[in-house]
PDB file of C-alpha atoms in Angstrom:
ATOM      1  CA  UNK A   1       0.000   0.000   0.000  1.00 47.00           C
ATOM      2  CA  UNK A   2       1.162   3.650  -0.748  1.00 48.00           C
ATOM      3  CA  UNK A   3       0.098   5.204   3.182  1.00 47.00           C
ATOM      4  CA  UNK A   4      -0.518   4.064   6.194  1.00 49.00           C
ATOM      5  CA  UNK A   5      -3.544   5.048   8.332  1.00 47.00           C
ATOM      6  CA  UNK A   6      -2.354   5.754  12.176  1.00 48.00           C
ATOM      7  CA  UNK A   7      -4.341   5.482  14.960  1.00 47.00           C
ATOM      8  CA  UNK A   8      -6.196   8.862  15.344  1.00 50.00           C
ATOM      9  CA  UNK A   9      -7.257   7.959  11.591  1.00 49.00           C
ATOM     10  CA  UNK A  10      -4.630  10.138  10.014  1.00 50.00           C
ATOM     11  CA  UNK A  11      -2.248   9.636   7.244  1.00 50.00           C
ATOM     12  CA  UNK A  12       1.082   8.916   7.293  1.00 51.00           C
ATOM     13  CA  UNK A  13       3.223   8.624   4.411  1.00 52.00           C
ATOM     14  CA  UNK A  14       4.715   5.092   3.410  1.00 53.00           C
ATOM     15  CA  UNK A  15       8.230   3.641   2.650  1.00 50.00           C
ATOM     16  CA  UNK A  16       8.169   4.328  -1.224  1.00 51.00           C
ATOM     17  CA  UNK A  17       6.591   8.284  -0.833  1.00 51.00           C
ATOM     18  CA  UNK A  18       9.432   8.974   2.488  1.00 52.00           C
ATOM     19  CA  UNK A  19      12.139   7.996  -0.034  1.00 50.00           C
ATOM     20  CA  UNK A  20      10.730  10.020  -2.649  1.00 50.00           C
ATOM     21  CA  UNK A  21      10.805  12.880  -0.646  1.00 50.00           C
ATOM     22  CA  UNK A  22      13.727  12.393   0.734  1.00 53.00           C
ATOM     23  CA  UNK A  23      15.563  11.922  -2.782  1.00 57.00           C
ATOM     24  CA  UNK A  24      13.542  15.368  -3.705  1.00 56.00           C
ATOM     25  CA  UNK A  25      10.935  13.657  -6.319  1.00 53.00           C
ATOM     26  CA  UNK A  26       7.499  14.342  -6.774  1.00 55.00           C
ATOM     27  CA  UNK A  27       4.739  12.442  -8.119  1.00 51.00           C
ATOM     28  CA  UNK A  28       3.812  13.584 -11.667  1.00 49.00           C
ATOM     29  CA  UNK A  29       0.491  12.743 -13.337  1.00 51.00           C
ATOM     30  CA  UNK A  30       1.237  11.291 -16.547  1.00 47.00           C
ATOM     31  CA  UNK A  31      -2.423  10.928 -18.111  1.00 47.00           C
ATOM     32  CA  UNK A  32      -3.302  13.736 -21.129  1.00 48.00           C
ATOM     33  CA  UNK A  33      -6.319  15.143 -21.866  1.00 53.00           C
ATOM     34  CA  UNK A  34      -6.754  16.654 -25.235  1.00 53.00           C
ATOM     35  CA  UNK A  35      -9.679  19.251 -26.612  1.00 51.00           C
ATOM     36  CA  UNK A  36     -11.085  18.130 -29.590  1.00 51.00           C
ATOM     37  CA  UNK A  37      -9.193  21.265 -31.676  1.00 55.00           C
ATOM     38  CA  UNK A  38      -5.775  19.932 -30.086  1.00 52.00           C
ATOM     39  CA  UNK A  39      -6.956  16.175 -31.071  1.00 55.00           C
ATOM     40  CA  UNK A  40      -7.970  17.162 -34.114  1.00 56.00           C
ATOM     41  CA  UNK A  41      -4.413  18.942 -34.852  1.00 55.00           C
ATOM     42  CA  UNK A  42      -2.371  15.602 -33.745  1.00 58.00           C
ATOM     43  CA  UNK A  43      -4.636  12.832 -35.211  1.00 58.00           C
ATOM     44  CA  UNK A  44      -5.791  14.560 -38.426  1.00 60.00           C
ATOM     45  CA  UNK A  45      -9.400  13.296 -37.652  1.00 59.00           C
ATOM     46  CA  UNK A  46     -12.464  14.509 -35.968  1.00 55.00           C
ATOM     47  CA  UNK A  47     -12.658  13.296 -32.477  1.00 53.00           C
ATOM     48  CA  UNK A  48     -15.792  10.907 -31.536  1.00 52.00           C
ATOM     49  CA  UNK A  49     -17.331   9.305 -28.964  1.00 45.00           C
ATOM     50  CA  UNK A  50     -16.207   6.453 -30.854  1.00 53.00           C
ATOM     51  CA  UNK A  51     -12.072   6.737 -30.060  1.00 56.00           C
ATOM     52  CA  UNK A  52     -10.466   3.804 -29.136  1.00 59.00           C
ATOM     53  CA  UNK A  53      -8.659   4.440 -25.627  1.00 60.00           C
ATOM     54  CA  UNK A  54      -5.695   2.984 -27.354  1.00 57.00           C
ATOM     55  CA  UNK A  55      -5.456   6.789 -28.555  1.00 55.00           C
ATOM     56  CA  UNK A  56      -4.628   8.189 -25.293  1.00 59.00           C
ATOM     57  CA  UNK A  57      -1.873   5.243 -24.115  1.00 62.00           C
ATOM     58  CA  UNK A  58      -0.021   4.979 -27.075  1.00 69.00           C
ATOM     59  CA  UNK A  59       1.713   7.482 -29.376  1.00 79.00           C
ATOM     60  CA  UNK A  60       0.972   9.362 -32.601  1.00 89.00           C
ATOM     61  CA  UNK A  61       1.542   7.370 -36.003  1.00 92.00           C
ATOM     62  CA  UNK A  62       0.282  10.169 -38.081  1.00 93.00           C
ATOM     63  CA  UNK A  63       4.039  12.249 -38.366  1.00 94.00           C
ATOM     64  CA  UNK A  64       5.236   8.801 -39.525  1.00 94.00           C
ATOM     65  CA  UNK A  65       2.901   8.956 -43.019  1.00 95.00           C
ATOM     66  CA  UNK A  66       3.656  12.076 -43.107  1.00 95.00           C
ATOM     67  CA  UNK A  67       7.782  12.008 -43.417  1.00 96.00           C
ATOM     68  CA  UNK A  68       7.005   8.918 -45.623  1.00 95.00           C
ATOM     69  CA  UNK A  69       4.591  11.446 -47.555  1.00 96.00           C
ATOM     70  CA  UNK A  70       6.968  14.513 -47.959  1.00 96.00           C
ATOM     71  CA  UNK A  71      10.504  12.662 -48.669  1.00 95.00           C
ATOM     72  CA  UNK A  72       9.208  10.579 -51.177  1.00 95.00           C
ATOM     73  CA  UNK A  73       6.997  13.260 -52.944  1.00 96.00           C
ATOM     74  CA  UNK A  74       9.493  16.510 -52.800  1.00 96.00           C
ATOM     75  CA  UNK A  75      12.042  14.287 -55.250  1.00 96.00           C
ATOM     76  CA  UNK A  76       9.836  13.003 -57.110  1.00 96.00           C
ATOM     77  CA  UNK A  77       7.753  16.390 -57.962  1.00 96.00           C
ATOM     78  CA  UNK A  78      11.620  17.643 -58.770  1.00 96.00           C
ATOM     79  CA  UNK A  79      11.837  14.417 -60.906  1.00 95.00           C
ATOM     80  CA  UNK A  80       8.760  15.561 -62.902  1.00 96.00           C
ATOM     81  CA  UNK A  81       9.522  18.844 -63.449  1.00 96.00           C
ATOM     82  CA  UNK A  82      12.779  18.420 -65.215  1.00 94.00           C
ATOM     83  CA  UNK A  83      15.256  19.949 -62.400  1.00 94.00           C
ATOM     84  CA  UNK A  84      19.085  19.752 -62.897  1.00 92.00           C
ATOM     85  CA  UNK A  85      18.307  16.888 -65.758  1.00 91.00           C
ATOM     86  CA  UNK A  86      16.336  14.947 -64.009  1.00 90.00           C
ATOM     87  CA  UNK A  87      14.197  12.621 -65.992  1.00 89.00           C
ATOM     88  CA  UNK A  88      12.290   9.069 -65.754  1.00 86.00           C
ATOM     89  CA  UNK A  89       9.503   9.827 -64.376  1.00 85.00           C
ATOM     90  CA  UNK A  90      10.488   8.333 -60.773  1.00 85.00           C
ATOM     91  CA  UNK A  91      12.295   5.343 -62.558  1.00 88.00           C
ATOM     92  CA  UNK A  92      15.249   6.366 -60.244  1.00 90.00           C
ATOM     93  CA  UNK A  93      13.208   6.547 -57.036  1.00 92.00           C
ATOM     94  CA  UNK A  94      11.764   2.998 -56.900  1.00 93.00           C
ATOM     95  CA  UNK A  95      13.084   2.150 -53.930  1.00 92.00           C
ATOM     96  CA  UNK A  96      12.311   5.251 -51.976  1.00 92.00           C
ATOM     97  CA  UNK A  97       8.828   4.870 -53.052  1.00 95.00           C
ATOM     98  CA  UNK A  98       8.758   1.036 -51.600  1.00 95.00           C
ATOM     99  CA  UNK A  99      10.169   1.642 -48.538  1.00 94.00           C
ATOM    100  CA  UNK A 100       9.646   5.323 -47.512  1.00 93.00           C
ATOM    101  CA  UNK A 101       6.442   6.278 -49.362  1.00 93.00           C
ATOM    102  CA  UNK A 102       4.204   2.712 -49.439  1.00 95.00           C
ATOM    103  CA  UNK A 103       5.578   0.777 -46.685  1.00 96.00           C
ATOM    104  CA  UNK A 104       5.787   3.732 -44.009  1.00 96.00           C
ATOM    105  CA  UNK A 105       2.253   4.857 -44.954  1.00 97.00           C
ATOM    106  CA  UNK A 106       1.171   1.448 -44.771  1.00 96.00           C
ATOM    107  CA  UNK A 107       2.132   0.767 -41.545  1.00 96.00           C
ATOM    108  CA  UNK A 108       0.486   3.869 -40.027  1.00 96.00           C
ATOM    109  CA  UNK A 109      -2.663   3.301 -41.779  1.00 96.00           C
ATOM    110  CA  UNK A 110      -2.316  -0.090 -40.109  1.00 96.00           C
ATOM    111  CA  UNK A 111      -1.835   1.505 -36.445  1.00 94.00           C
ATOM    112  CA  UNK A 112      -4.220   4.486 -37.256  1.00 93.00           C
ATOM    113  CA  UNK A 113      -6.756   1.310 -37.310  1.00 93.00           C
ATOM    114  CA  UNK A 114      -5.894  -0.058 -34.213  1.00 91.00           C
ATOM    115  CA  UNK A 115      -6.485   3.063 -32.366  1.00 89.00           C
ATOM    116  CA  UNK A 116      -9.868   3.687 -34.267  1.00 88.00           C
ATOM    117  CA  UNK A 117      -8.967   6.817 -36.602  1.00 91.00           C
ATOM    118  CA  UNK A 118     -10.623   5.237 -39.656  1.00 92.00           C
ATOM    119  CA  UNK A 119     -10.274   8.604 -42.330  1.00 93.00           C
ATOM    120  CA  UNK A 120      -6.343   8.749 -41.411  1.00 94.00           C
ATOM    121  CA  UNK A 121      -6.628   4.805 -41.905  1.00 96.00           C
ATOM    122  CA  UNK A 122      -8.081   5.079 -45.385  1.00 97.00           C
ATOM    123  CA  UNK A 123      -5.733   7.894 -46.682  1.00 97.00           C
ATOM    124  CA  UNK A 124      -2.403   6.477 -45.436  1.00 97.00           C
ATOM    125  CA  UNK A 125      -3.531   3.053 -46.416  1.00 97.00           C
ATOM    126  CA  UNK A 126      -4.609   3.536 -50.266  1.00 97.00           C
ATOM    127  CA  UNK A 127      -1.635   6.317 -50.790  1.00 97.00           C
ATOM    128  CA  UNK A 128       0.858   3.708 -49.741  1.00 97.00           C
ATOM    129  CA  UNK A 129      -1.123   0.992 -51.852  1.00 97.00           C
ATOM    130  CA  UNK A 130      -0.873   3.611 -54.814  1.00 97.00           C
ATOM    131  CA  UNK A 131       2.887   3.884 -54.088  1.00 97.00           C
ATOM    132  CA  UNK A 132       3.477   0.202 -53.774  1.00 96.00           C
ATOM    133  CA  UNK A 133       1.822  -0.446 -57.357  1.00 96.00           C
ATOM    134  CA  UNK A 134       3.323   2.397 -59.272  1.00 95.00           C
ATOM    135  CA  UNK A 135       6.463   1.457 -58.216  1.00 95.00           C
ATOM    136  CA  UNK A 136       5.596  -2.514 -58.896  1.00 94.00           C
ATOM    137  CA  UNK A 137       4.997  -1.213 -62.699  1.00 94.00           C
ATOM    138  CA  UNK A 138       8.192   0.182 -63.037  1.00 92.00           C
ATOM    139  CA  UNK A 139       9.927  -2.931 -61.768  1.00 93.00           C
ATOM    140  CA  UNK A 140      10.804  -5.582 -64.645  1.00 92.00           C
ATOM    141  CA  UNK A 141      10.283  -8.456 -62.807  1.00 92.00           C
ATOM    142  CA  UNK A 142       6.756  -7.571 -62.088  1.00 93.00           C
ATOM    143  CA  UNK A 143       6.236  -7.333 -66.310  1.00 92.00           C
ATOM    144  CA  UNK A 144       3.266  -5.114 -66.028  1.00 92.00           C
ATOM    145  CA  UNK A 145       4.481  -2.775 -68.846  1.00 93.00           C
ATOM    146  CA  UNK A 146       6.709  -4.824 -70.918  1.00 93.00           C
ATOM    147  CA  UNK A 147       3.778  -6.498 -72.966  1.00 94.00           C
ATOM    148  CA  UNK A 148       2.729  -3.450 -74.319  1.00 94.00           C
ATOM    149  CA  UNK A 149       6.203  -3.166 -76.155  1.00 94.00           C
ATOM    150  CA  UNK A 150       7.135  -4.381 -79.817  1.00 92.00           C
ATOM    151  CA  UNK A 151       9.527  -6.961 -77.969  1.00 92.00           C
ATOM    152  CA  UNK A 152       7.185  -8.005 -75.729  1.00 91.00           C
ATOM    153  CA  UNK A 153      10.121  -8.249 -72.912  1.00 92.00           C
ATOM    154  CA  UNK A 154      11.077  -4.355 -72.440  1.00 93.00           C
ATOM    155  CA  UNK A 155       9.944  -2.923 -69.604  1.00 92.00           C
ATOM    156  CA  UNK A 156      11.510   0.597 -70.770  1.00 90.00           C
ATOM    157  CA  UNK A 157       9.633   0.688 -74.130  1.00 93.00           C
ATOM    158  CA  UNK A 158       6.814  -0.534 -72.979  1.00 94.00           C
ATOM    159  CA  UNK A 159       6.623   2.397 -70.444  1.00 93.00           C
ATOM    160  CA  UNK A 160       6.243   4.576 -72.725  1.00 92.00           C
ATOM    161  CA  UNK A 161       4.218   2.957 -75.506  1.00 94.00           C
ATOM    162  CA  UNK A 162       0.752   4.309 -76.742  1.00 94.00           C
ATOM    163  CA  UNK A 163      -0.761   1.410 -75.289  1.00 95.00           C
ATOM    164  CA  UNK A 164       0.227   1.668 -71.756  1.00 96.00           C
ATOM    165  CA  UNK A 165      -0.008   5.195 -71.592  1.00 96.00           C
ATOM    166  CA  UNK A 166      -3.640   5.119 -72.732  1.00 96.00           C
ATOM    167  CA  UNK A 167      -4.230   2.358 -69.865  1.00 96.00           C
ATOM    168  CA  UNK A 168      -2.285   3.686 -66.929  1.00 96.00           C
ATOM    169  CA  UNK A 169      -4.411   6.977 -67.130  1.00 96.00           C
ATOM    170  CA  UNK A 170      -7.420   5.274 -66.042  1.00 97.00           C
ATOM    171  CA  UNK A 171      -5.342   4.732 -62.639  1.00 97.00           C
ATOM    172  CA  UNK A 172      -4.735   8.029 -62.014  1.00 97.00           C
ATOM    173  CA  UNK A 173      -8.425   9.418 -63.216  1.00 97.00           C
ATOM    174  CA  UNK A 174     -10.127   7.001 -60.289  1.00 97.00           C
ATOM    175  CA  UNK A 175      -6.896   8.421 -57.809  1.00 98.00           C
ATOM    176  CA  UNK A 176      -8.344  12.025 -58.428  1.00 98.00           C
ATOM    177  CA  UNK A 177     -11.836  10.834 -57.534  1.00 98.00           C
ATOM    178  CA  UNK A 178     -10.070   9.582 -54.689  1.00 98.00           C
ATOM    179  CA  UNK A 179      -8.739  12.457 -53.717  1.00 98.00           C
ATOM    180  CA  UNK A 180     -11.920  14.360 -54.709  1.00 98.00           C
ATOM    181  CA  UNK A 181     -13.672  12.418 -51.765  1.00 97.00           C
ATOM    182  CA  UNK A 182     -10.653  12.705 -49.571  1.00 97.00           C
ATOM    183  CA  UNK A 183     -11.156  16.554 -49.957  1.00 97.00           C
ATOM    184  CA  UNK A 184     -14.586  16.490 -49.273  1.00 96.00           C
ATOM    185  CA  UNK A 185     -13.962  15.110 -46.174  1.00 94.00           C
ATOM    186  CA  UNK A 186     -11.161  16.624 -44.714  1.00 93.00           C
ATOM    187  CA  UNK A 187     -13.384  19.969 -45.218  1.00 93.00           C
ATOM    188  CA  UNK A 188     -14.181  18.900 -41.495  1.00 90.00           C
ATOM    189  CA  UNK A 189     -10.687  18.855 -40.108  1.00 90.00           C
ATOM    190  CA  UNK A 190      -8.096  21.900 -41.472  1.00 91.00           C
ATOM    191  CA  UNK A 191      -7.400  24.264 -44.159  1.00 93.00           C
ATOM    192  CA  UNK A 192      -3.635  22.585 -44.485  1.00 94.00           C
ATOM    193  CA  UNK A 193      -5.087  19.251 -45.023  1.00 93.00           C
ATOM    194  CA  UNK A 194      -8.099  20.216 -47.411  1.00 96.00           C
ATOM    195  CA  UNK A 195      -5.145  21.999 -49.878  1.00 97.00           C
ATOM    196  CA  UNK A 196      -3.266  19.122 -49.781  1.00 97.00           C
ATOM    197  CA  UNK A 197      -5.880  16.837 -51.347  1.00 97.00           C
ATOM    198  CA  UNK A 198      -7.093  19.666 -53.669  1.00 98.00           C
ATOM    199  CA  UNK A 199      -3.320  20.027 -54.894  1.00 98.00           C
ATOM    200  CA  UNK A 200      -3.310  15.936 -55.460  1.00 98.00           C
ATOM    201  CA  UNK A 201      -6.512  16.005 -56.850  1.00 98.00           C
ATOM    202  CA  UNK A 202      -5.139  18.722 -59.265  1.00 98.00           C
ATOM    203  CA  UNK A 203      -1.523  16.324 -59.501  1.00 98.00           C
ATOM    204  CA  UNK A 204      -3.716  13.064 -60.993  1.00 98.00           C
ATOM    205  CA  UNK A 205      -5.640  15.114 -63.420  1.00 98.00           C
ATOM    206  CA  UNK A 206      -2.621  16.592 -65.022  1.00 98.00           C
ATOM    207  CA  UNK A 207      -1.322  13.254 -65.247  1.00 97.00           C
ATOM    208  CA  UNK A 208      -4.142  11.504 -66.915  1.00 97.00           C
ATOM    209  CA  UNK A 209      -4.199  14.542 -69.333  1.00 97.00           C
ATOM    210  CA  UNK A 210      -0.428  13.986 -69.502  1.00 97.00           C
ATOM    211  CA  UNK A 211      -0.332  10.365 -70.256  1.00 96.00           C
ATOM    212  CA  UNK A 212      -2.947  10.359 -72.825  1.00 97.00           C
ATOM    213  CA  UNK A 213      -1.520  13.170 -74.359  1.00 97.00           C
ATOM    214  CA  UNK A 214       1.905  11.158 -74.745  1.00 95.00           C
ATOM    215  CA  UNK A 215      -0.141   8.212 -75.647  1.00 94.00           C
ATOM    216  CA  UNK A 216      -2.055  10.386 -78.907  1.00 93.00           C
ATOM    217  CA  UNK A 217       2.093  11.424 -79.674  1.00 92.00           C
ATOM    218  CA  UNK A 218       1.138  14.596 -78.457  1.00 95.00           C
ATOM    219  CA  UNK A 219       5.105  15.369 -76.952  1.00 93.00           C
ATOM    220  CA  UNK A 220       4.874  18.760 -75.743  1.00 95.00           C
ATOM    221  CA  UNK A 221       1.593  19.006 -74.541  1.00 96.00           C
ATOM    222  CA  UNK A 222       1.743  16.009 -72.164  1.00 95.00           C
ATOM    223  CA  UNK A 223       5.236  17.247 -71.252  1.00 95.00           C
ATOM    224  CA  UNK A 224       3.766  20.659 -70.042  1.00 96.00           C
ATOM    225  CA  UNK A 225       1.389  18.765 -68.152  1.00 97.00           C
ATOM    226  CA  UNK A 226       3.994  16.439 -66.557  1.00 96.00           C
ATOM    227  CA  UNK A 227       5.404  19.259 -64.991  1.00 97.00           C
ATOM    228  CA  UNK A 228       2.984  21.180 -64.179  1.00 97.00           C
ATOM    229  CA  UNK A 229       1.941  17.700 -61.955  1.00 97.00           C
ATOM    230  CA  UNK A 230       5.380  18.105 -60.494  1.00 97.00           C
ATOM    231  CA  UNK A 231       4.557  21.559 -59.919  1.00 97.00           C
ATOM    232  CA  UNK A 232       1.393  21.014 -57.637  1.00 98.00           C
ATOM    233  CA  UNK A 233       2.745  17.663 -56.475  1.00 98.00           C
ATOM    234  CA  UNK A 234       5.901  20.406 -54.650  1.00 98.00           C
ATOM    235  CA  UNK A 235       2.905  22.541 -53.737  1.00 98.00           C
ATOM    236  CA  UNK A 236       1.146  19.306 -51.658  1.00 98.00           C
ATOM    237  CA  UNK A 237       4.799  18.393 -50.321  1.00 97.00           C
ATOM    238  CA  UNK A 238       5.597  21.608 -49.354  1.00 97.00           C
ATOM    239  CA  UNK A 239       2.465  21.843 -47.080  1.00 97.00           C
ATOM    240  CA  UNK A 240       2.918  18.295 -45.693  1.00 96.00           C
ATOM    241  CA  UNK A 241       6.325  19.599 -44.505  1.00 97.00           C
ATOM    242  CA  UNK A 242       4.197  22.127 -42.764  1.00 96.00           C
ATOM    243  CA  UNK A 243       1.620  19.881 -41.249  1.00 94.00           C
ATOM    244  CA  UNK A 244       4.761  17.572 -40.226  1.00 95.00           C
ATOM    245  CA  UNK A 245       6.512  20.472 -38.616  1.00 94.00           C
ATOM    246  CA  UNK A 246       2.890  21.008 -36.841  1.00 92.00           C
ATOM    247  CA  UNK A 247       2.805  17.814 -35.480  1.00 90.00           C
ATOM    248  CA  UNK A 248       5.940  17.056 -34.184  1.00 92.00           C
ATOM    249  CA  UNK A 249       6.626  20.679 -32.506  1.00 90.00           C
ATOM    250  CA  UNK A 250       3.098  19.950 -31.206  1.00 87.00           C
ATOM    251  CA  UNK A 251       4.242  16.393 -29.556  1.00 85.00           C
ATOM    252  CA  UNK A 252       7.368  18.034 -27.864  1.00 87.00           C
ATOM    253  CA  UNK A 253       5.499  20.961 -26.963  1.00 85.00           C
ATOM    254  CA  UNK A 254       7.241  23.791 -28.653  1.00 86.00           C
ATOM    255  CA  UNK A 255       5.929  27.024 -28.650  1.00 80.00           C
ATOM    256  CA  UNK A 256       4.555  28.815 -30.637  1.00 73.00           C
ATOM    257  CA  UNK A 257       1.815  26.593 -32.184  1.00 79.00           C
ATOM    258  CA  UNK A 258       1.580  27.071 -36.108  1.00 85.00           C
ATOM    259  CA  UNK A 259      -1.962  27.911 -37.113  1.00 88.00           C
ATOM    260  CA  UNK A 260      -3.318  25.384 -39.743  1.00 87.00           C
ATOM    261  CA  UNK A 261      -6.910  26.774 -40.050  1.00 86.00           C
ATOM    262  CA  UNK A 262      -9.130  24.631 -37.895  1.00 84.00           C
ATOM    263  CA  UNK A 263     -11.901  24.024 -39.630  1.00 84.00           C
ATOM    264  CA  UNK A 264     -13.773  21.541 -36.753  1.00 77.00           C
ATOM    265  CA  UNK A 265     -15.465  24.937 -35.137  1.00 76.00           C
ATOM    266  CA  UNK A 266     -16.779  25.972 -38.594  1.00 71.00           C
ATOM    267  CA  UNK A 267     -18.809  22.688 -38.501  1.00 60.00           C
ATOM    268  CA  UNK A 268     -19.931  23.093 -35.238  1.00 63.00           C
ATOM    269  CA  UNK A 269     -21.841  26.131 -35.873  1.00 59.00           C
ATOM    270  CA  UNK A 270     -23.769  24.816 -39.048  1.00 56.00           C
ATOM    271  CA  UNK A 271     -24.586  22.037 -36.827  1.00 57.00           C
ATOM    272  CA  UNK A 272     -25.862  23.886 -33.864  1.00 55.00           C
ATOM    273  CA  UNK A 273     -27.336  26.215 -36.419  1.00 55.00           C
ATOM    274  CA  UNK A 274     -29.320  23.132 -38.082  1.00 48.00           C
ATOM    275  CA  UNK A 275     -30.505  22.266 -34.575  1.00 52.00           C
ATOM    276  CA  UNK A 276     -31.947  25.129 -33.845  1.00 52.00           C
ATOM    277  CA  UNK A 277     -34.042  25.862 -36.944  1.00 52.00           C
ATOM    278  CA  UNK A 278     -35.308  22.358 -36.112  1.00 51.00           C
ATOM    279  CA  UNK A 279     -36.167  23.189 -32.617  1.00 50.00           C
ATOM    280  CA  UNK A 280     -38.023  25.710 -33.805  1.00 53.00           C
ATOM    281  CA  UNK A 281     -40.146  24.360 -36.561  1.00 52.00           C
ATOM    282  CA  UNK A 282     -40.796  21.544 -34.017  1.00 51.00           C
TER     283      UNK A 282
END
């Protein structure tokens, strides 16, 4: 037991709190309670009364997608639009992609489950899948492009025949809608996060206008709008950089706090504003 209870029914401290005292420590609560703004902020999802209480024992896997996001993006957006010579279309960042952009976002959407924060779950989890399967086209030994060449067995030519181009773009044309829906819903969370799926909802258009451009032999027009994907794909890295900066000067608690538009209180009005009209018809 921590005390003792003397006779006249008073307290008196135990073995364990005398030694703390006399070795100067003091007992610190360690238990964290969060607002649903500061929640919000950290988890990148609208708190509920359905949160797993895994959320407040265990630590934050959302900065985790989000350095898997930004240093696999920033190169490649670089890649696409052409700077010092680069060139290949992310040919030369296949492993990166693998092991910092699908596998890291993977495994948060995988921990963002088990702590019940299903939108973070659903992002992480189909951006990593996307990265996992470009990057599986690319590879030879998968042979996903190399049937569309005149060989049959080059992955390189087959890359960038009319065929495959005229395929792949379908890909990219369901990622936007995707990303469309992603928007949509992160309209309840924070300005940062809303611009980041409105710049990758503009990224997958340009490339489905890009690769079917290239596939119709139309060089420079589907090059413009190669890089101008690299262009807004910079733009969404840029401000996951910022939301990453957010989050981890958040979880070591330096100050000053970065503003990222809340958007949660916005919400909350329309909602009590809905309620009352209804109370009142009623």
């Amino acid at each position: 037991m921590d005390s003792d209870i003397s006779q006249n029914g008073e307290t008196k401290p135990s073995f364990q709190t005398k030694e703390h005292i006399a070795n100067g420590l003091t007992t610190v609560p360690t238990s964290v309670t969060l607002s649903a703004e500061q929640f919000e902020r950290l988890y990148l999802t609208p708190m509920t009364v359905r949160q797993s209480p895994l959320s407040k024992k265990v630590g934050n896997p959302t900065p985790l997608a989000l350095g898997g996001f930004v240093i696999t993006t920033t190169p490649l957006s670089c890649c696409l639009m052409g700077w010092r010579g680069a060139s290949g279309n992310g040919v030369a960042f296949i492993g990166p992609i693998v092991f910092l952009g699908g596998l890291l976002l993977l495994l948060t959407s995988i921990l963002e489950f088990i702590i019940g924060n299903t939108f973070p779950c659903v992002v992480f989890g189909t951006i990593g899948g996307f990265w996992f399967a470009f990057a599986a086209t690319m590879i030879p030994s998968f042979n996903a492009a190399a049937p569309y060449s005149s060989s049959t067995t080059s992955t390189t030519a087959g890359l960038a025949s009319e065929g495959f181009l005229n395929t792949y773009a379908f890909l990219f044309v369901t990622m936007a809608i995707l990303m469309l829906i992603f928007f949509i819903c992160s309209t309840r969370i924070n300005v940062v996060y809303t611009l980041i799926f409105l710049t990758l909802f503009v990224v997958f258009l340009l490339l489905t206008s890009a690769y079917w451009e290239l596939g119709q032999g139309n060089l420079a027009s589907g090059g413009r709008c190669v890089k101008g994907a690299g262009a807004a794909l910079f733009v969404a890295s840029l401000l996951g950089f910022y939301l990453l900066i957010v989050q981890l000067f958040e979880s070591v608690g330096i100050p000053p706090f970065l503003p990222i538009g809340d958007l949660s209180t916005f919400w909350d009005r329309n909602q009590n504003k809905v309620r009352g009209s209804d109370a009142g018809h009623s």
